[in-house]
CSV table of C-alpha atoms and ligand atoms in Angstrom, one decimal:
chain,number,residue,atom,x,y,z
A,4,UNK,CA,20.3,-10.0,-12.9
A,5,UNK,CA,18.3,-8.0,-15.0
A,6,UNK,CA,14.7,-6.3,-13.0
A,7,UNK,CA,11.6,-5.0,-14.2
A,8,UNK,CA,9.5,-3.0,-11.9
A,9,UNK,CA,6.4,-2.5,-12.3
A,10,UNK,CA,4.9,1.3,-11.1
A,11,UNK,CA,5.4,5.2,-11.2
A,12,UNK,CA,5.2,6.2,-7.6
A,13,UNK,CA,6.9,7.2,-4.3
A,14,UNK,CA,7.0,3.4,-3.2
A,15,UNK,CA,8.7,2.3,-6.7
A,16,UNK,CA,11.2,5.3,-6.7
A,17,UNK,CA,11.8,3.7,-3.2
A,18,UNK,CA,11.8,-0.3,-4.4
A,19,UNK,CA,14.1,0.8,-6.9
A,20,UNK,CA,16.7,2.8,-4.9
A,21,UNK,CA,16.3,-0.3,-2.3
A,22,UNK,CA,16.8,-3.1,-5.2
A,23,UNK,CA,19.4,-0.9,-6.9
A,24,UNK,CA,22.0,-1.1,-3.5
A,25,UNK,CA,22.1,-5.3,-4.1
A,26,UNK,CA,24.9,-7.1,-5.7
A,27,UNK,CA,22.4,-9.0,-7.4
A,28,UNK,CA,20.9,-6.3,-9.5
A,29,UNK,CA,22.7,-5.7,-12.3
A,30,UNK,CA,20.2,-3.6,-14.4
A,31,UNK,CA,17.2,-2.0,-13.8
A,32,UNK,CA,13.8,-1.0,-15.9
A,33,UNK,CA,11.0,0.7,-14.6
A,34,UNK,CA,7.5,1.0,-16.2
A,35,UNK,CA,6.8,3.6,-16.3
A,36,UNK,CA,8.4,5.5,-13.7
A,37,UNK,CA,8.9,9.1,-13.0
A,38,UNK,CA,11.7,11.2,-12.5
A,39,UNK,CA,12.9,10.0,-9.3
A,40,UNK,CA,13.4,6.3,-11.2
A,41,UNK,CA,15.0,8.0,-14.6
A,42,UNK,CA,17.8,9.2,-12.7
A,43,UNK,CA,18.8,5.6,-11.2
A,44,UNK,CA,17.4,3.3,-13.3
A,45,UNK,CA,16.0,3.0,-17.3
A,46,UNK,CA,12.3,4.2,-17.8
A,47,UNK,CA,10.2,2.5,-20.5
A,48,UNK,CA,7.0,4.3,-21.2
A,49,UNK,CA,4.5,0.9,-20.9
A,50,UNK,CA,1.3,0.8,-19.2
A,51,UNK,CA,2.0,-1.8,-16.5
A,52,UNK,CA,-1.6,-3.4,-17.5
A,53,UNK,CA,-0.7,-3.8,-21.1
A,54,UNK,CA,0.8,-7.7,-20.5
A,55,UNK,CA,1.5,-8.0,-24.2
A,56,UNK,CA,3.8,-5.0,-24.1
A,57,UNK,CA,5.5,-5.9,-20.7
A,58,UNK,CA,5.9,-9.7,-22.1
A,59,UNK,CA,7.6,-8.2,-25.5
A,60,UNK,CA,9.9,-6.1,-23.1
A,61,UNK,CA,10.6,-8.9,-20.5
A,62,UNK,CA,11.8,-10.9,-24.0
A,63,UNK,CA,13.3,-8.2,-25.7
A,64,UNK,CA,15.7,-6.7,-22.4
A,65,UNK,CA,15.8,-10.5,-21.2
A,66,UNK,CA,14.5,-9.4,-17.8
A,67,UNK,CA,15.0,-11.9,-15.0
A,68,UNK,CA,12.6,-10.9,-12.3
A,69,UNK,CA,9.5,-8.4,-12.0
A,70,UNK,CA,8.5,-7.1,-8.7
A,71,UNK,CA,4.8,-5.6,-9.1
A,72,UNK,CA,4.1,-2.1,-7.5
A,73,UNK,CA,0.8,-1.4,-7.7
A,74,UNK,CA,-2.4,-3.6,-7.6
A,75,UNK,CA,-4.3,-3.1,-10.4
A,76,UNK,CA,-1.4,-5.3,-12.8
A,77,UNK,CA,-2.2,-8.2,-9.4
A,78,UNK,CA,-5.8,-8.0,-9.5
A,79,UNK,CA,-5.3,-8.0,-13.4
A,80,UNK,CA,-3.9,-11.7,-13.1
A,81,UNK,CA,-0.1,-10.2,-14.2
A,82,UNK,CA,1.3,-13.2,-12.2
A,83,UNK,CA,-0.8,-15.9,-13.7
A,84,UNK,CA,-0.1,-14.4,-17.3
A,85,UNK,CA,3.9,-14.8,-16.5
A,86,UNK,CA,2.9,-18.5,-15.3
A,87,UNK,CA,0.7,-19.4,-18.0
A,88,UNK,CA,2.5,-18.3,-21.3
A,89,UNK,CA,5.2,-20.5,-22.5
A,90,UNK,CA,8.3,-17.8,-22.9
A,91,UNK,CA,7.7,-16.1,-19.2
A,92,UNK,CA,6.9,-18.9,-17.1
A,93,UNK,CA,10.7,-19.3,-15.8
A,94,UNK,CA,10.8,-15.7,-14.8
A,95,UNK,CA,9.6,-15.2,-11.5
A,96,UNK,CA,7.1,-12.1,-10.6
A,97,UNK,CA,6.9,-10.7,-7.4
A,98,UNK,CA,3.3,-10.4,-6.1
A,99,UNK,CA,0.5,-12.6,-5.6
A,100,UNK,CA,-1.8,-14.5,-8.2
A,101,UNK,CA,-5.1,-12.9,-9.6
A,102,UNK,CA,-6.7,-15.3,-7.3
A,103,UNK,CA,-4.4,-13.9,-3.9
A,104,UNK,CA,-4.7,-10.6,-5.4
A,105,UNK,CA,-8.5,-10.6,-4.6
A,106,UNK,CA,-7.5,-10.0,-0.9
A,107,UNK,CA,-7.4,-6.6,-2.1
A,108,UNK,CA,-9.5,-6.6,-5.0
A,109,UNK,CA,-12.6,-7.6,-3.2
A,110,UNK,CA,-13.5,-6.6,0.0
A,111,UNK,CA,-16.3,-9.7,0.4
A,112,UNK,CA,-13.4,-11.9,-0.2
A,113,UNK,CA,-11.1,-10.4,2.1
A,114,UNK,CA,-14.1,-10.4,4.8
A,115,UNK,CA,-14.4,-14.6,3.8
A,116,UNK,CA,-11.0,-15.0,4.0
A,117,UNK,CA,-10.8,-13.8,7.3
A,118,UNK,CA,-13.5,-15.4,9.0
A,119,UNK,CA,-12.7,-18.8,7.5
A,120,UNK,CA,-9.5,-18.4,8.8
A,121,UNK,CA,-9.9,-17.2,12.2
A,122,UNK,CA,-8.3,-13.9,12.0
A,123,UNK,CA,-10.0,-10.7,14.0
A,124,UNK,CA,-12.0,-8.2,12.0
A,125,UNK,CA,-14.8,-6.1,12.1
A,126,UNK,CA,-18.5,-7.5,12.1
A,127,UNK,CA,-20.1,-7.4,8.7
A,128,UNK,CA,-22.3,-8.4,6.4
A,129,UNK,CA,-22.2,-7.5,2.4
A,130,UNK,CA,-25.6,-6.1,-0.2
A,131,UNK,CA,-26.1,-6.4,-3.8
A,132,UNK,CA,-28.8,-3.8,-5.4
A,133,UNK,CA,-31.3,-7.1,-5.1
A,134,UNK,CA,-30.3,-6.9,-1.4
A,135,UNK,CA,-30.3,-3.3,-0.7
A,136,UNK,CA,-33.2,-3.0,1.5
A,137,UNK,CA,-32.0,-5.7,3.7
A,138,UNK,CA,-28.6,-3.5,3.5
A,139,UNK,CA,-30.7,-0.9,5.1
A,140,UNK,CA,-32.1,-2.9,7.9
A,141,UNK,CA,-29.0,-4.0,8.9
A,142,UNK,CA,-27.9,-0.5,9.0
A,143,UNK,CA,-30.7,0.2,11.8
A,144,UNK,CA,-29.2,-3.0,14.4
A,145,UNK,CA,-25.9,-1.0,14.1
A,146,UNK,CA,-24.4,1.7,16.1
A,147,UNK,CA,-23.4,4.1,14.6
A,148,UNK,CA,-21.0,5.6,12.9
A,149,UNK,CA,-21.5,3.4,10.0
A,150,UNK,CA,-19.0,2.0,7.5
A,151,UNK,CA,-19.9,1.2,3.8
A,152,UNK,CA,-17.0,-0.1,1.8
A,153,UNK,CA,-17.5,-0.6,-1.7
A,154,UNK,CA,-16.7,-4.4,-2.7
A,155,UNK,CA,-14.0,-3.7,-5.6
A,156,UNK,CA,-11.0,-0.7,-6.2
A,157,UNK,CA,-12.5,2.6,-5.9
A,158,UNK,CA,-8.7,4.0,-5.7
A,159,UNK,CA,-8.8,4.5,-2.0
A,160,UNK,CA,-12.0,6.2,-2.4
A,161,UNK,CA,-14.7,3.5,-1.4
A,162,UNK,CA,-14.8,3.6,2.1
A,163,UNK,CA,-17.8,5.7,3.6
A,164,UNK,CA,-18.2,6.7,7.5
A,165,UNK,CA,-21.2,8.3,8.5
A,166,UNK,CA,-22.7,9.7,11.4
A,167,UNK,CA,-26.5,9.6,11.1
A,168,UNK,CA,-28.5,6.5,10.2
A,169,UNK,CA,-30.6,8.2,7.1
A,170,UNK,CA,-27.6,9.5,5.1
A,171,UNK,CA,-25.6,5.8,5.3
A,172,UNK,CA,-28.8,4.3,3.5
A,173,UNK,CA,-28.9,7.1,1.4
A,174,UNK,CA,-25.5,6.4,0.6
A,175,UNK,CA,-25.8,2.7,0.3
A,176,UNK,CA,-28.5,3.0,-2.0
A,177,UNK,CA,-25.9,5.8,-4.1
A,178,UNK,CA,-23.3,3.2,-3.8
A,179,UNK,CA,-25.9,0.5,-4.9
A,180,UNK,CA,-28.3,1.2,-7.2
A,181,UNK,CA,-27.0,4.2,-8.5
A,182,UNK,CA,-23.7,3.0,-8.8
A,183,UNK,CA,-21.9,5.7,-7.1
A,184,UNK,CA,-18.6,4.0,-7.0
A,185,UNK,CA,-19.3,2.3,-10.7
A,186,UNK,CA,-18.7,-1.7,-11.1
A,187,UNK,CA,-16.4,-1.6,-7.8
A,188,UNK,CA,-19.7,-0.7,-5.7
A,189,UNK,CA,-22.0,-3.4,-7.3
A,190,UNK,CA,-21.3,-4.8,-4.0
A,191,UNK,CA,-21.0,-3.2,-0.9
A,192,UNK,CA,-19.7,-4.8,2.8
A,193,UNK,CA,-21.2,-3.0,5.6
A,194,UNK,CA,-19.0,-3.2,8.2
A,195,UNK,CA,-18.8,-2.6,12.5
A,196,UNK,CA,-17.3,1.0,13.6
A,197,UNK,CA,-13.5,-0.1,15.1
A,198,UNK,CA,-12.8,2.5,17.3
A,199,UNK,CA,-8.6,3.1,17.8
A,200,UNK,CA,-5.8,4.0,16.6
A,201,UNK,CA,-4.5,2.2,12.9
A,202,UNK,CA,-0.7,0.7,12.0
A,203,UNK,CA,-0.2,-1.1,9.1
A,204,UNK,CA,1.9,-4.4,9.5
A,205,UNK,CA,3.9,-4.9,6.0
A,206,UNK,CA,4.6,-8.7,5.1
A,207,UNK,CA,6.8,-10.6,2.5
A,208,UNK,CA,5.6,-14.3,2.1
A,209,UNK,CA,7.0,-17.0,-0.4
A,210,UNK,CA,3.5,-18.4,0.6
A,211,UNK,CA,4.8,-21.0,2.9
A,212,UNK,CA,7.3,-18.8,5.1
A,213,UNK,CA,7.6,-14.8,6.0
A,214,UNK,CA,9.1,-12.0,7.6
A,215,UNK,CA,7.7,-9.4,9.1
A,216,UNK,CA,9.1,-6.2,7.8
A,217,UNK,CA,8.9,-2.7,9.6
A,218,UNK,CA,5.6,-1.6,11.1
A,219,UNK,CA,4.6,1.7,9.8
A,220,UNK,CA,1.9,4.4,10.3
A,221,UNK,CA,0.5,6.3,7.2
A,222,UNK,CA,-1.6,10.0,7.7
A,223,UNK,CA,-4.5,9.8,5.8
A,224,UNK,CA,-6.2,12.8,5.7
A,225,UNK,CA,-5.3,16.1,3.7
A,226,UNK,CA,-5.5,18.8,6.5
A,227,UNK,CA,-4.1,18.6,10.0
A,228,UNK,CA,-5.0,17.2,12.9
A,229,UNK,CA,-6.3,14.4,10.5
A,230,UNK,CA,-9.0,16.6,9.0
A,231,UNK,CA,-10.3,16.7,5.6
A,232,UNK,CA,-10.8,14.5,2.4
A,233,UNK,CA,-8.8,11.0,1.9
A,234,UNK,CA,-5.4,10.6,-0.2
A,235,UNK,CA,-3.2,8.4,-1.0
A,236,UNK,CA,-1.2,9.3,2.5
A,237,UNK,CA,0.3,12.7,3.1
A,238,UNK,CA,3.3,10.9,5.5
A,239,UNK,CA,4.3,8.0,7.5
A,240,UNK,CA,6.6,6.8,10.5
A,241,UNK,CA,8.3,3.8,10.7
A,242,UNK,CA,8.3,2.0,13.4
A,243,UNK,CA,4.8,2.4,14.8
A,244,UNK,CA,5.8,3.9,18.5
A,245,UNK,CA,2.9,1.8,20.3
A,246,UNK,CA,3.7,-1.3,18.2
A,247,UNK,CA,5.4,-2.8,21.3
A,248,UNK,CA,6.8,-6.9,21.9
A,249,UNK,CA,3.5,-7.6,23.4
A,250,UNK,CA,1.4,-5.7,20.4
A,251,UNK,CA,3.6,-7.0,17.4
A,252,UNK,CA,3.2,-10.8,19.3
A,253,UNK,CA,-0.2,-10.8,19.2
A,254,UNK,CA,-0.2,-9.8,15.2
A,255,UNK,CA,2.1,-12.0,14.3
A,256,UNK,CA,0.2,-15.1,16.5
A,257,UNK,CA,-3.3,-14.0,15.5
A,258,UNK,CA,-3.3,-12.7,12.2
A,259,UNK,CA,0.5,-13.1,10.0
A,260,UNK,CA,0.5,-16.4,10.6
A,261,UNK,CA,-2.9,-17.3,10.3
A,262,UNK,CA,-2.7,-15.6,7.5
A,263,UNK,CA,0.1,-17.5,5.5
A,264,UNK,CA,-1.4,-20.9,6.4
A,265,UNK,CA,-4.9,-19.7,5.3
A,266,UNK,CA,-3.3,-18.9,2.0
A,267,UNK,CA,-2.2,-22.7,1.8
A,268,UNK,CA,-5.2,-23.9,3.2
A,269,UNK,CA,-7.5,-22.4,0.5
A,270,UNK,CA,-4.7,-23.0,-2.6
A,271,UNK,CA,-3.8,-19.8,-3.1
A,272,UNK,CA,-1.0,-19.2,-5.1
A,273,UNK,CA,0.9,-16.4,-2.8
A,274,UNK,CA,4.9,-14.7,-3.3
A,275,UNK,CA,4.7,-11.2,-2.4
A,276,UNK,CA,4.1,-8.2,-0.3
A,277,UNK,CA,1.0,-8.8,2.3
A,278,UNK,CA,0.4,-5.0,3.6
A,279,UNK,CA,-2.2,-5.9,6.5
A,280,UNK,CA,-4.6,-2.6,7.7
A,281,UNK,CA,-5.0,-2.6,11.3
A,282,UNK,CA,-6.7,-1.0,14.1
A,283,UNK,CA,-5.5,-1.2,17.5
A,284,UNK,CA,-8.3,-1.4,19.7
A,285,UNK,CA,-7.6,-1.2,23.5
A,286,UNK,CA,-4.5,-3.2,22.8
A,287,UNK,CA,-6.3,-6.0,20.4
A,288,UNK,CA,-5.5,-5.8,17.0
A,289,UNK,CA,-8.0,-6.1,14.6
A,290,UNK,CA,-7.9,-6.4,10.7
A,291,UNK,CA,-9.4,-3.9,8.7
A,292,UNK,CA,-7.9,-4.3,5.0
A,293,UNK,CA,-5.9,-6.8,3.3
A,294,UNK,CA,-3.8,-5.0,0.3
A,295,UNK,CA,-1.4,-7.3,-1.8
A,296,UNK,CA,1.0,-4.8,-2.3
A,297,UNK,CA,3.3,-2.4,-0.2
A,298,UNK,CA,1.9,1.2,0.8
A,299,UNK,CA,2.6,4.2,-1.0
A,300,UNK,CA,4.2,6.8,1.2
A,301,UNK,CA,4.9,3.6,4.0
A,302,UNK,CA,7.5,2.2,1.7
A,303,UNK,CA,9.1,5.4,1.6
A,304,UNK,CA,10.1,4.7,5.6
A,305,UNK,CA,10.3,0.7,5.0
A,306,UNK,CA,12.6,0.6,2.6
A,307,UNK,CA,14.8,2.6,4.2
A,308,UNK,CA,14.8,0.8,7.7
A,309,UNK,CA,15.5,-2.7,5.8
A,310,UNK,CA,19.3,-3.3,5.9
A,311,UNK,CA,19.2,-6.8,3.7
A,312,UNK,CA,19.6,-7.2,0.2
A,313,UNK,CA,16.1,-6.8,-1.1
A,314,UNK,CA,16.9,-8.4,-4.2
A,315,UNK,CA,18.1,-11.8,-2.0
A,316,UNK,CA,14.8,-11.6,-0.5
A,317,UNK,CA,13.2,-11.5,-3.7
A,318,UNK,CA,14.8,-14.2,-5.0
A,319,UNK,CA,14.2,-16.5,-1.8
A,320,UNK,CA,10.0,-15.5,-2.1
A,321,UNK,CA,10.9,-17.2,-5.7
A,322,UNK,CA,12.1,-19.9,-4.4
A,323,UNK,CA,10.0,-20.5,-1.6
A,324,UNK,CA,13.3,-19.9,0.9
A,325,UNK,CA,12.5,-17.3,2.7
A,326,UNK,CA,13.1,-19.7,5.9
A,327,UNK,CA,16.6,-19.8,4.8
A,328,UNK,CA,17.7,-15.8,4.3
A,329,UNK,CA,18.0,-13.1,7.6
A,330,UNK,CA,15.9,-10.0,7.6
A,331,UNK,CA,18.3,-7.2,9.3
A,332,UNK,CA,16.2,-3.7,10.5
A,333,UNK,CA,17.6,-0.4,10.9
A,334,UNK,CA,17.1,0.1,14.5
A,335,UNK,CA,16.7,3.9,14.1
A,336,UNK,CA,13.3,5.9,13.1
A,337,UNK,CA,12.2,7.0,9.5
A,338,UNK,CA,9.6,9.4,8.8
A,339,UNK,CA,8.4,10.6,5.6
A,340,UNK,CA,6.3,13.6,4.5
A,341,UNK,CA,4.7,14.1,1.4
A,342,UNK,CA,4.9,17.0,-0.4
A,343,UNK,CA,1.3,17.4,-2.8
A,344,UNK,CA,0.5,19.8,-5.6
A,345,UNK,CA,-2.0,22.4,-4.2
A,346,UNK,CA,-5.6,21.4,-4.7
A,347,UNK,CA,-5.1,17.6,-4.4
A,348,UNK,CA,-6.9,15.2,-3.8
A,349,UNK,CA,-9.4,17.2,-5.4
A,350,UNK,CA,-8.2,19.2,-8.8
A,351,UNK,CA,-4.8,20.3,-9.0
A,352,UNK,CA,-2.1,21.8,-11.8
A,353,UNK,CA,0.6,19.4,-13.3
A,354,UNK,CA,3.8,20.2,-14.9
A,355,UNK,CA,5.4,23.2,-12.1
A,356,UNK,CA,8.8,23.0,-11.9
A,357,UNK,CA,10.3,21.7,-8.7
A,358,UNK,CA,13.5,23.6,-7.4
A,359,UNK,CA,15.9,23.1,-4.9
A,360,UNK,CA,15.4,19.4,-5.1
A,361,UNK,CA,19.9,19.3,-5.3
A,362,UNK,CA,20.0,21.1,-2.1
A,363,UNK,CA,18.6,18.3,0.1
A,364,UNK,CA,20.9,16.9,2.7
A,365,UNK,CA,20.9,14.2,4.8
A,366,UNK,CA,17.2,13.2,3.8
A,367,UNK,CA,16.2,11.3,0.1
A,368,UNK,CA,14.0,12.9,-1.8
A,369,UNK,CA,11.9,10.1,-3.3
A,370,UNK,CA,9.8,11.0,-6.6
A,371,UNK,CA,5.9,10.3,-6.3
A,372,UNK,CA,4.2,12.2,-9.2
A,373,UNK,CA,7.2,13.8,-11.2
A,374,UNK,CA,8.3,13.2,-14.9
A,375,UNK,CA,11.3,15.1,-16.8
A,376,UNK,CA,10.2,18.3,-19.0
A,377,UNK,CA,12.9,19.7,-21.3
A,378,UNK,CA,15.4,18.9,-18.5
A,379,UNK,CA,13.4,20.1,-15.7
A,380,UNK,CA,11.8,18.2,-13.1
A,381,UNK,CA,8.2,18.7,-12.8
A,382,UNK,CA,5.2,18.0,-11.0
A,383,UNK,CA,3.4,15.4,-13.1
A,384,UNK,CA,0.3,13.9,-10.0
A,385,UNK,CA,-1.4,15.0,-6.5
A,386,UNK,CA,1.7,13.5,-5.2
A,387,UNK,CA,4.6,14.6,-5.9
A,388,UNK,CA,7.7,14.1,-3.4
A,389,UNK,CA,8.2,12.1,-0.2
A,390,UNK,CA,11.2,13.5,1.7
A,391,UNK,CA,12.0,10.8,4.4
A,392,UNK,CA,15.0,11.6,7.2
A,393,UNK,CA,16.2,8.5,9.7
A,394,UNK,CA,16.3,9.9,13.4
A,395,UNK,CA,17.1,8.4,16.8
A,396,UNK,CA,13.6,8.9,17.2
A,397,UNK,CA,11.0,9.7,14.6
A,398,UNK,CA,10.9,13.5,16.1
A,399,UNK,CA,14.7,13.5,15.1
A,400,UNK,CA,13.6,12.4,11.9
A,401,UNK,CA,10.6,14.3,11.5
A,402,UNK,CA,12.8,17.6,11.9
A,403,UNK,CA,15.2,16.7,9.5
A,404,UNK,CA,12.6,16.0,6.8
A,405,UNK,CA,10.9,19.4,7.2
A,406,UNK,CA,14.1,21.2,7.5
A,407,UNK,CA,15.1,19.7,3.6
A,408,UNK,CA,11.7,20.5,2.4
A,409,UNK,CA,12.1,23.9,3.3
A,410,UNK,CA,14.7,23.9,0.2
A,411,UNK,CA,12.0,22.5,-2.3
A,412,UNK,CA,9.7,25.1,-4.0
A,413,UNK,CA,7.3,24.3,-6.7
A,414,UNK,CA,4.2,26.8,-7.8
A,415,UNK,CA,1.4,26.0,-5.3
A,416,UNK,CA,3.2,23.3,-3.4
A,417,UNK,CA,1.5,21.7,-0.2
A,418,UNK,CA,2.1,19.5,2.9
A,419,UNK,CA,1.0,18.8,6.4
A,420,UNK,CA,3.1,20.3,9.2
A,421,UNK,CA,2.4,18.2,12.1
A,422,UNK,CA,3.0,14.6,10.7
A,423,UNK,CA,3.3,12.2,13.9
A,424,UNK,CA,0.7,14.5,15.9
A,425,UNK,CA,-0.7,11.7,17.8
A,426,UNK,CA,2.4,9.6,18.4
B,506,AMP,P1,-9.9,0.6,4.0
B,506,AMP,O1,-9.9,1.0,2.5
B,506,AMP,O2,-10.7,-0.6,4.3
B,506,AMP,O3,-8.5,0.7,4.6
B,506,AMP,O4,-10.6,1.8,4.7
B,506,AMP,C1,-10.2,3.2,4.6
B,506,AMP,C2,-10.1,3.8,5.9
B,506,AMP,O5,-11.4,3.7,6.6
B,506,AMP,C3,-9.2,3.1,6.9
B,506,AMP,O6,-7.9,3.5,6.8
B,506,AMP,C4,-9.8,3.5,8.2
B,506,AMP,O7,-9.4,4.8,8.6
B,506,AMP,C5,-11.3,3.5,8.0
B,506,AMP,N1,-11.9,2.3,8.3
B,506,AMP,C6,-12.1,1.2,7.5
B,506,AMP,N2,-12.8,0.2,8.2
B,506,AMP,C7,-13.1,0.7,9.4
B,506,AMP,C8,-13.8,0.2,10.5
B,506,AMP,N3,-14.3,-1.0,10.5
B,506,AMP,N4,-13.8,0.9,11.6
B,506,AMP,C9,-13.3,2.2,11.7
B,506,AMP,N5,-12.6,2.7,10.6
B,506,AMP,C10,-12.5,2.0,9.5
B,507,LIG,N1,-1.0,4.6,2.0
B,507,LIG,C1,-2.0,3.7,1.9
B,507,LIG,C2,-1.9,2.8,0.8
B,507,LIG,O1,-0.9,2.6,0.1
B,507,LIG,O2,-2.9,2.1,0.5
């Protein structure tokens, strides 16, 4: 069948290499991709939230399936726009509903959600700029350090720890009033300090059945030792070394499937990727964030580790089968490290050239922010390739992916050297 995929990262170049080994691919666009997807698949320069442009598309290339990359097409309501309009409805789109969307799209609702349904997370309560002094109060029965999450997207950037009492109600009046975050901080949930270690638990629901796909650990932080300013992720290791039988029972028991019946319980309207945030506390895992999506670089070591055909399991989310299709796992480790223009995640040069890409071995060099310039490959985002390796162990692995990005250069080219630190 013919696929549209929604995206331009590191995790689509890695749906797409996935979805591209499947008998049941036949053609592939991407929208809008990078350079990584141009050289396996067919680009088509469309913003994935212009739905008029991806529906004349779908109709012109009679596209069969769309699997959703990012959130902001979810949150946008791309599913309901397939489902509602008379020429789409018969094509199925991989991801949730505007509705099941909000998981991520709202961090109130995800914090409802969970509580309704029983599921562990954080203490919290949530402040409007009528509320904001109460917000403050309830800053002083906490210990700190305090978390302030803005309600809506901030891009990964509306999560706030701080230290000392005066600056979070400083902040939360930034964040409140002064609209620090914009619309997406009209709201903000104030939230209990977890103190652990996070994994991320990645799920594919046809909202009535699931599998659990690979675990995965993502390094957040810009400078070693987990130091610095927030990205997107700077690397990730898959499978999560502490996510033992006991750990991975009591998150599939207490929160996946929880989850999946809470989605039928409230109505929600739910085929796609659940990519659950967790911290491990003391052996208790605890839910931090809901995304409705996979994680961009954790697909990068996912993908790799899942030995059925994606497409298949695509098509059974569709059909609400997933009870009926095998998930297979690569037993071995994959790690990936992400390779960032100098400068990110604050300001940073596009368009360098990347060499050397033709000389790595034994690794994949997935695209993240890359387009094609006059033939050349160049840097075209903060993030520009994830070079994942498989390993007996995700040292093995870890090795092999540093030893092929020695071969890449690009004009002020950075990554973090000690990916896996903690593990
Ligand atoms: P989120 O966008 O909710 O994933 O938050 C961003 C980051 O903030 C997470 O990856 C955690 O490192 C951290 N974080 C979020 N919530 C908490 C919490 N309740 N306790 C400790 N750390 C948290
Ligand atoms: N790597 C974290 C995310 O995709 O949200």
């Amino acid at each position: 069948m013919t696929i549209l995929l929604l995206g331009s990262g590191g995790r689509e170049h890695a749906l797409a290499w996935k979805m591209l080994q499947s008998s049941h691919c036949s053609k592939l666009f991407v929208a809008p991709g990078n350079a990584g997807t141009a050289s396996i698949a067919t680009n088509v320069a469309i913003n994935p939230n212009d739905f008029t442009a991806v529906k004349n598309l779908v109709l012109t290339e009679k596209i069969e399936m769309v699997v959703v990359g990012p959130e902001d097409p979810l949150v946008n309501g791309v599913f309901d726009f397939f489902k509602n309009d008379a020429d789409l409805k018969g094509i199925p789109v991989i991801g949730p509903s505007k509705q099941g969307a909000q998981l991520e799209g709202s961090k109130e609702f995800a914090k409802e959600f969970l509580v309704r349904h029983n599921i562990p997370t954080a203490a919290y309560d949530s402040f409007t700029k009528d509320t904001v002094e109460k917000g403050c109060e309830f800053l002083t029965t906490l210990q700190p350090p305090y978390v302030l999450k803005a309600d809506g997207l901030a891009a990964g950037k509306g999560v706030l720890i701080l230290n000392d009492l005066a600056e979070a109600q400083q902040e939360l009046r930034n964040m409140l009033v002064d609209a620090k975050f914009g619309d997406a901080s009209s709201k903000v949930v104030i939230e209990e300090f977890l103190d652990g270690i996070e994994l991320s638990c990645f799920v594919l629901t046809d909202g009535k059945n699931y599998k659990i796909l690979p675990t995965a650990k993502d390094y957040k932080r810009i400078g070693e030792g987990d130091t610095g300013l927030n990205t997107g992720g700077m690397g990730a290791v898959s499978p999560v070394p502490f996510a033992d039988a006991v750990l991975m029972e009591k998150i599939e028991e207490r929160i996946v499937k929880p989850t999946v019946l809470g989605l039928q319980k409230d109505n929600i309207e739910y085929k796609g990727f659940v990519f659950i945030g967790l911290i491990n506390v003391k052996g208790e895992p605890i839910v931090i964030e809901y995304n409705v999506r996979m994680g961009d670089p954790e697909t990068e070591v996912v993908m790799p580790r899942i030995q059925s055909d994606l497409v298949a399991l695509f098509q059974a989310v569709a059909n609400q089968t997933l009870d009926q299709v095998a998930l297979e796992i690569d037993p071995r480790s994959a790690t990936t490290i992400m390779v960032v223009s100098g400068g990110y995640p604050e300001d940073y040069e596009k368009g360098k050239v990347i060499s050397g890409l033709d000389k790595v071995e034994g690794s994949i060099a997935f695209h993240a922010g890359t387009a094609l310039k006059d033939g050349q490959v160049v840097s075209n985002g903060g993030r520009v390739i994830a070079v994942t390796s498989y390993g007996n162990d995700f040292k093995e692995a870890i090795a092999k992916s540093y030893e092929n990005i020695g071969k890449i250069t690009f004009d002020n080219m950075y990554y973090r050297k000690d990916i896996g630190f903690d593990l």
